[in-house]
Tab-separated table of C-alpha atoms in Angstrom:
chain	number	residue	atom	x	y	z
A	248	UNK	CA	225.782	-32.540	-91.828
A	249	UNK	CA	226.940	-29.131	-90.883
A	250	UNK	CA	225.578	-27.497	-93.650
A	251	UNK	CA	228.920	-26.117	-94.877
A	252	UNK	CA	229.083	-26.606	-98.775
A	253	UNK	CA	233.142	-27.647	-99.537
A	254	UNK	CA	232.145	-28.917	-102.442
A	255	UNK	CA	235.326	-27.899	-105.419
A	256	UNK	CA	232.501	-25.846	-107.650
A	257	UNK	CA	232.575	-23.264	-105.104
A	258	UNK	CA	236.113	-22.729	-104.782
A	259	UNK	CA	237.844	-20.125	-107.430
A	260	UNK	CA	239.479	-22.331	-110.180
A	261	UNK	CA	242.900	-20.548	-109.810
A	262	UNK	CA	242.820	-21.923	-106.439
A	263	UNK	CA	240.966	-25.421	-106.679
A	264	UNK	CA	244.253	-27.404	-107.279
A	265	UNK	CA	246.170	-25.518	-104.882
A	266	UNK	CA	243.598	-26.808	-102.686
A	267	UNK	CA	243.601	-29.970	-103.767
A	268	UNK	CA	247.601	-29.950	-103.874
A	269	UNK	CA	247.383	-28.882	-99.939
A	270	UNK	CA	244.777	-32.192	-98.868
A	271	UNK	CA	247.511	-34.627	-100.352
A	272	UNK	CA	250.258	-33.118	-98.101
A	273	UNK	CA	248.678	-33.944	-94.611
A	274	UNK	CA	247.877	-36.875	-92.753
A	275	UNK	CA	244.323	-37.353	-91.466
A	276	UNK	CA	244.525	-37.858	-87.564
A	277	UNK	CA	242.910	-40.022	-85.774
A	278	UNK	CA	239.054	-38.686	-85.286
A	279	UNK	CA	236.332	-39.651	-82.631
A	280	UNK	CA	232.708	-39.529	-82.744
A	281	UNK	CA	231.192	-36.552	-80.955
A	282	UNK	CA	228.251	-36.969	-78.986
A	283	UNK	CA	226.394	-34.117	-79.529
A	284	UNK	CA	225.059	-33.554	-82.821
A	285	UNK	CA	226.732	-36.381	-84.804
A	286	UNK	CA	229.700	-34.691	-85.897
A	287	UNK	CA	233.392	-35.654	-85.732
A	288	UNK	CA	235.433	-34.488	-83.596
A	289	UNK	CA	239.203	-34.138	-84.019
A	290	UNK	CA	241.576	-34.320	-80.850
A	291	UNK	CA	244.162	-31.716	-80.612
A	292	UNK	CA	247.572	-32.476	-81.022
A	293	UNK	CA	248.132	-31.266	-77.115
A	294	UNK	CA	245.315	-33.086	-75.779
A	295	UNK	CA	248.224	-35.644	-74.586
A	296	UNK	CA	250.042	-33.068	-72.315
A	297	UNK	CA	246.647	-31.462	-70.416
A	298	UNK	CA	247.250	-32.874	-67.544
A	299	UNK	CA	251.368	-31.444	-67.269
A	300	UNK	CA	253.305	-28.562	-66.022
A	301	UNK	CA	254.533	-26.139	-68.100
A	302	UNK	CA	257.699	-26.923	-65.992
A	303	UNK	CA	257.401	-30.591	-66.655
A	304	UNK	CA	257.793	-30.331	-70.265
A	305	UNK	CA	260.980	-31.342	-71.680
A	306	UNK	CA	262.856	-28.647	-73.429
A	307	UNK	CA	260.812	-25.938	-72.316
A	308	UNK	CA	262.214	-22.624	-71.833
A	309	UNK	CA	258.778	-20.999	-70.539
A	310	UNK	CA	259.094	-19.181	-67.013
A	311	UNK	CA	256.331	-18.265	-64.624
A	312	UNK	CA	256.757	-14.734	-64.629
A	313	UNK	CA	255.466	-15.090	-68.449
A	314	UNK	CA	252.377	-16.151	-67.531
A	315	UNK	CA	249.149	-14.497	-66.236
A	316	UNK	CA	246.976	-17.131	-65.677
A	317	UNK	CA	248.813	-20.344	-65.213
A	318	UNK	CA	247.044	-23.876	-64.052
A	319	UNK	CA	249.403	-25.067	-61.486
A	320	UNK	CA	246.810	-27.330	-59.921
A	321	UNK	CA	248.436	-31.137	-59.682
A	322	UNK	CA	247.135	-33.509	-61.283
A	323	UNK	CA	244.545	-36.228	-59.297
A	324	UNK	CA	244.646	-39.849	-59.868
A	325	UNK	CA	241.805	-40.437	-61.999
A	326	UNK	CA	243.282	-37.385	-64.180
A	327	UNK	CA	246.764	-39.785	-64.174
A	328	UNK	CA	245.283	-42.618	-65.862
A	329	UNK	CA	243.014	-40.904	-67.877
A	330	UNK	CA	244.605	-41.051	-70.890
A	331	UNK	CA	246.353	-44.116	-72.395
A	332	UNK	CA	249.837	-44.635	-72.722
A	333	UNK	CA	250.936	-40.958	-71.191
A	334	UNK	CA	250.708	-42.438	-67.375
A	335	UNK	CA	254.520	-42.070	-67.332
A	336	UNK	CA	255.267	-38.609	-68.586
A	337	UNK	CA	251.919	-37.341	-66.170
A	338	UNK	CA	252.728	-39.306	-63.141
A	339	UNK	CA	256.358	-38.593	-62.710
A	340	UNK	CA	255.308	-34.617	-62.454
A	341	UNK	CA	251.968	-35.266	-60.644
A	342	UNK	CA	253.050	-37.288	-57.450
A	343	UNK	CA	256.556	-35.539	-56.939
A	344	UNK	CA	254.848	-33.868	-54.263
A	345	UNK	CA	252.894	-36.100	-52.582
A	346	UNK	CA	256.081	-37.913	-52.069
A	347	UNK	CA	258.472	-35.511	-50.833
A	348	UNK	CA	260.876	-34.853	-52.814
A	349	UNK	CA	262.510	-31.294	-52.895
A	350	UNK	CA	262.754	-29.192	-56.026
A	351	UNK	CA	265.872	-28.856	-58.471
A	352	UNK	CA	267.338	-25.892	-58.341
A	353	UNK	CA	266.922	-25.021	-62.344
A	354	UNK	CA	262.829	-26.094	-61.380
A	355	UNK	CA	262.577	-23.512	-59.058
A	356	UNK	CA	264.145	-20.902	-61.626
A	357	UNK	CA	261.670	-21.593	-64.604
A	358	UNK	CA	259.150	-21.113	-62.316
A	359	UNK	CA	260.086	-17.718	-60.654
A	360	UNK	CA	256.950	-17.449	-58.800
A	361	UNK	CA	258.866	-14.530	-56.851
A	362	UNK	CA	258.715	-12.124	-59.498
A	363	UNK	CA	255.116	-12.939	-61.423
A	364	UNK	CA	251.630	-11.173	-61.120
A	365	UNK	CA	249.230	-13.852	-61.080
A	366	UNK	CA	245.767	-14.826	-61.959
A	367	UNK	CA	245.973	-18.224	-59.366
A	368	UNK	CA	241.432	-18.621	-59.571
A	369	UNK	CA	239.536	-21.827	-60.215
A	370	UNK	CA	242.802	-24.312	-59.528
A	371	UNK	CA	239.988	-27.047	-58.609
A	372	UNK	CA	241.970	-27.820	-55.395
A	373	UNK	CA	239.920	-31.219	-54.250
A	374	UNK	CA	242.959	-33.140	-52.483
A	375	UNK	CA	245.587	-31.960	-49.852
A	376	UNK	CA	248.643	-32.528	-51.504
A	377	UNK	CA	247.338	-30.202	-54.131
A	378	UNK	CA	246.136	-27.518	-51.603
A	379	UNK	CA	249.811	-27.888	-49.943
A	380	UNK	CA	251.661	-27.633	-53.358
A	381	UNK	CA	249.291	-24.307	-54.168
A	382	UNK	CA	250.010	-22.891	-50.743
A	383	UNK	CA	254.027	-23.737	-52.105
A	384	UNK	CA	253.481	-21.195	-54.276
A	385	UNK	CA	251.486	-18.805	-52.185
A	386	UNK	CA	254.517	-18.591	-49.809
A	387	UNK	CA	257.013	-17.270	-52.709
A	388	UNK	CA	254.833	-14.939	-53.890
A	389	UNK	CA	256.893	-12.199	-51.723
A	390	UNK	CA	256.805	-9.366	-54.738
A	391	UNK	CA	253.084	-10.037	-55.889
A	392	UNK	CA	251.502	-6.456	-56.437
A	393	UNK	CA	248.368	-7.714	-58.075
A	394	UNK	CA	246.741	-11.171	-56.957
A	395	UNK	CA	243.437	-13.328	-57.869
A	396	UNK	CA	242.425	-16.475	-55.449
A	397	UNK	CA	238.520	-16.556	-56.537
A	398	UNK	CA	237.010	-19.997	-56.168
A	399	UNK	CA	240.049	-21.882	-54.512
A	400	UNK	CA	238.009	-23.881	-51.418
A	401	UNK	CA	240.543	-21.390	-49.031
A	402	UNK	CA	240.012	-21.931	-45.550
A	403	UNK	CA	243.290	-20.564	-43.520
A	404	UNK	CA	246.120	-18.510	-45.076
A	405	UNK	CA	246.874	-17.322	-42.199
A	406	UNK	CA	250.961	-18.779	-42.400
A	407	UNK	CA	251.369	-16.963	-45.664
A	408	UNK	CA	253.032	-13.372	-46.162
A	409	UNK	CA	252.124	-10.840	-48.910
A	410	UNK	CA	254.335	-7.907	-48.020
A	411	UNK	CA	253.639	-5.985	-51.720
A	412	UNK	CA	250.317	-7.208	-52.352
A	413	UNK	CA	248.089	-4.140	-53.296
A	414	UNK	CA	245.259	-6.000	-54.283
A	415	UNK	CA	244.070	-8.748	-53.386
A	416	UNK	CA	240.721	-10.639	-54.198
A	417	UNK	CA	239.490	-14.159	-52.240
A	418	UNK	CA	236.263	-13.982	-53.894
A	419	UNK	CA	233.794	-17.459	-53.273
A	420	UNK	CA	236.440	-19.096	-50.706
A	421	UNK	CA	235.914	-21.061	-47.803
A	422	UNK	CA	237.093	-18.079	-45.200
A	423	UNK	CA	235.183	-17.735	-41.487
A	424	UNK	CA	237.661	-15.127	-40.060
A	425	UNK	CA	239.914	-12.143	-40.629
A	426	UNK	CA	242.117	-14.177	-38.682
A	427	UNK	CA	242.578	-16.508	-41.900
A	428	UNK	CA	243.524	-13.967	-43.984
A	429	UNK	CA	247.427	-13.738	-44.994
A	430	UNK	CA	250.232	-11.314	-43.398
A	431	UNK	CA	248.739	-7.850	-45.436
A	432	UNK	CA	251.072	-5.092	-44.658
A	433	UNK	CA	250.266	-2.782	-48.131
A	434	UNK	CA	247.256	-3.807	-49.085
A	435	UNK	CA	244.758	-1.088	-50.485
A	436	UNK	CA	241.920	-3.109	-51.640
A	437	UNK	CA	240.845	-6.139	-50.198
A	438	UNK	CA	237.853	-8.640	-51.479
A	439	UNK	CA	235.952	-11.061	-49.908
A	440	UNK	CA	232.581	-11.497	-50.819
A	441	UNK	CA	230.792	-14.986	-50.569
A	442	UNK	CA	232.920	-16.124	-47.941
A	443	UNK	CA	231.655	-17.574	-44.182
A	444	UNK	CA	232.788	-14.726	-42.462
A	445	UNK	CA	230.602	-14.274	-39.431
A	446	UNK	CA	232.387	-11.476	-36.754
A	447	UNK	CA	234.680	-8.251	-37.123
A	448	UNK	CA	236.983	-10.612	-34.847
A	449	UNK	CA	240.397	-10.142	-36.244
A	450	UNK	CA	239.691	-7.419	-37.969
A	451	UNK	CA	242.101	-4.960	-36.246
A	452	UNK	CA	245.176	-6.399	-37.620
A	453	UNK	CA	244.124	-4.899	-40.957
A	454	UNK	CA	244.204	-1.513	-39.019
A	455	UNK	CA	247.657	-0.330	-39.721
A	456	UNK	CA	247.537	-1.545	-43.368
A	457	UNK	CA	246.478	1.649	-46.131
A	458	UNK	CA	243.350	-0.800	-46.622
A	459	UNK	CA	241.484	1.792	-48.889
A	460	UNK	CA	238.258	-0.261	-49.925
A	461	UNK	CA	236.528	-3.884	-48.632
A	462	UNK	CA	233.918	-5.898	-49.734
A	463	UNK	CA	232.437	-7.878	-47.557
A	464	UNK	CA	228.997	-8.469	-49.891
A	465	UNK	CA	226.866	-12.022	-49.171
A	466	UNK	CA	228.687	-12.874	-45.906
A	467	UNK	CA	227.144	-13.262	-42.534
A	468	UNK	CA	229.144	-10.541	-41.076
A	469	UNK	CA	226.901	-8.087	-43.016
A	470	UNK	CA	223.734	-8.714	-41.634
A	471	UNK	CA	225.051	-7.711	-37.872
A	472	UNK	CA	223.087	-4.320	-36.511
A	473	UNK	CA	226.708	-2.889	-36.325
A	474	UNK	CA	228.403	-3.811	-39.578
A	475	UNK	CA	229.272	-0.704	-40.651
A	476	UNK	CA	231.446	-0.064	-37.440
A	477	UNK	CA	233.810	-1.733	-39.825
A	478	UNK	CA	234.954	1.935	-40.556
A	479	UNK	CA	235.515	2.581	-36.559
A	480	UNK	CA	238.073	-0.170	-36.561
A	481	UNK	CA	239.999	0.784	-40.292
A	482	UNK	CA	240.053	4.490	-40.326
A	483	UNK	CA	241.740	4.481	-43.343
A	484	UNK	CA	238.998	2.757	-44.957
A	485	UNK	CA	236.967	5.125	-47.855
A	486	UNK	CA	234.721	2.216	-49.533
A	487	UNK	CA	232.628	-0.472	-48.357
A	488	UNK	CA	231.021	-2.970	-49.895
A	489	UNK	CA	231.107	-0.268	-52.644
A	490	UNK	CA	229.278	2.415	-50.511
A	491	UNK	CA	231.234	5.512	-49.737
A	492	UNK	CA	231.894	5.889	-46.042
A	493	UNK	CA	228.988	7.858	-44.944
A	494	UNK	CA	228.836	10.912	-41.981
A	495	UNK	CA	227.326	8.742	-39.661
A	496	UNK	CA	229.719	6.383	-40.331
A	497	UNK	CA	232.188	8.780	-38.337
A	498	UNK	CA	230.460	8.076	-35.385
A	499	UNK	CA	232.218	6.192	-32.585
């Protein structure tokens, strides 16, 4: 049906029993109908362990500061059940923190979050024990340089601390004020575009940071007469909203 021809003619004949040799040596696993299109489809071997933490896994020697983009999302309850016999080995890493219970020392270790440079976007965070267990992590980021939080459903970081961050990007969250934004004390480039940002209030305690560009593009904040007083509050500030800081800009 997919129009691929595997028929043995059209295979070299040097290789045709290799080939043939190779198909006797391997299982088939277990395939399901596809929906689309009538074809099979084969599960992956892994397909058991998408809903686990690297971290979870046993025997595995895998750190967080070896990985970029890591999905450290927890897992819901529909997601526990969703597969068939693997409600054990899912659960016992999903609810860990719903209930309380503190980390092992050697867990905290493999993940390292203190030295990593993360990727952290689309985590899906729908329930609050996940948004608490992602703002875990936010709070050991202290040596981040480089950090992405698009698409998280943010709405207050204001408790966290980000003393290295450089740059920093909370594209599509759920921010109103500067006030929510996280301790920023060497921050050069800041974005928040598509947020609910709707005032410069709180916008001074950016002011002694070397904030060198913002984007503020497809808030509410940008359609005020005086949005580009922005620059009159940072005066450190050289972009916005990728427009160069104009001459009449300098205006008080």
């Amino acid at each position: 049906s997919s129009g691929v021809n595997t028929q043995s003619s059209s295979l070299p004949k040097s290789h045709s029993s290799q080939y043939s040799e190779l198909a006797g040596t391997f299982s088939p696993l277990c395939v399901e109908r596809s929906p689309d299109s009538g074809l099979l489809a084969t599960p992956l071997p892994s397909s058991r362990f998408q809903f686990v933490s690297w971290h979870h896994l046993e025997q595995c020697h895998v750190t967080g500061d070896q990985l970029t983009c890591p999905r450290v999302r927890e897992p819901s309850d529909e997601e526990l059940f969703e597969r068939v016999g693997h409600e054990l080995s899912v659960e016992r890493g999903g609810r860990r923190r719903r209930e309380g219970e503190g980390q092992s020392w050697e867990e905290r270790l493999q993940e390292n979050w203190e030295n990593c440079e993360l990727n952290l976007s689309y985590q899906d965070l729908g329930d609050p024990y996940q948004r608490d267990n992602f703002l875990r992590i936010l709070r050991r980021l202290i040596r981040v340089e480089k950090l992405q939080l698009v698409d998280n459903s943010l709405t207050d970081l204001s408790s966290m601390r980000l003393p290295r961050c450089r740059i920093l990007n909370l594209q599509r969250n759920h921010l109103v004020s500067f006030r929510a934004l996280p301790k920023l004390l060497a921050v050069e480039h800041l974005c928040l575009s598509d947020n609910a940002i709707s005032s410069l209030c709180g916008l001074g305690a950016l002011g002694n940071s070397p904030l060198r560009s913002l984007n503020l593009s497809r808030n509410p904040v940008t359609y005020s007469p005086q949005y580009r007083a922005v620059f009159s509050c940072l005066p450190k500030l050289e972009v916005l909203d990728g427009i160069p800081k104009l001459p009449e800009d300098c205006v008080p």
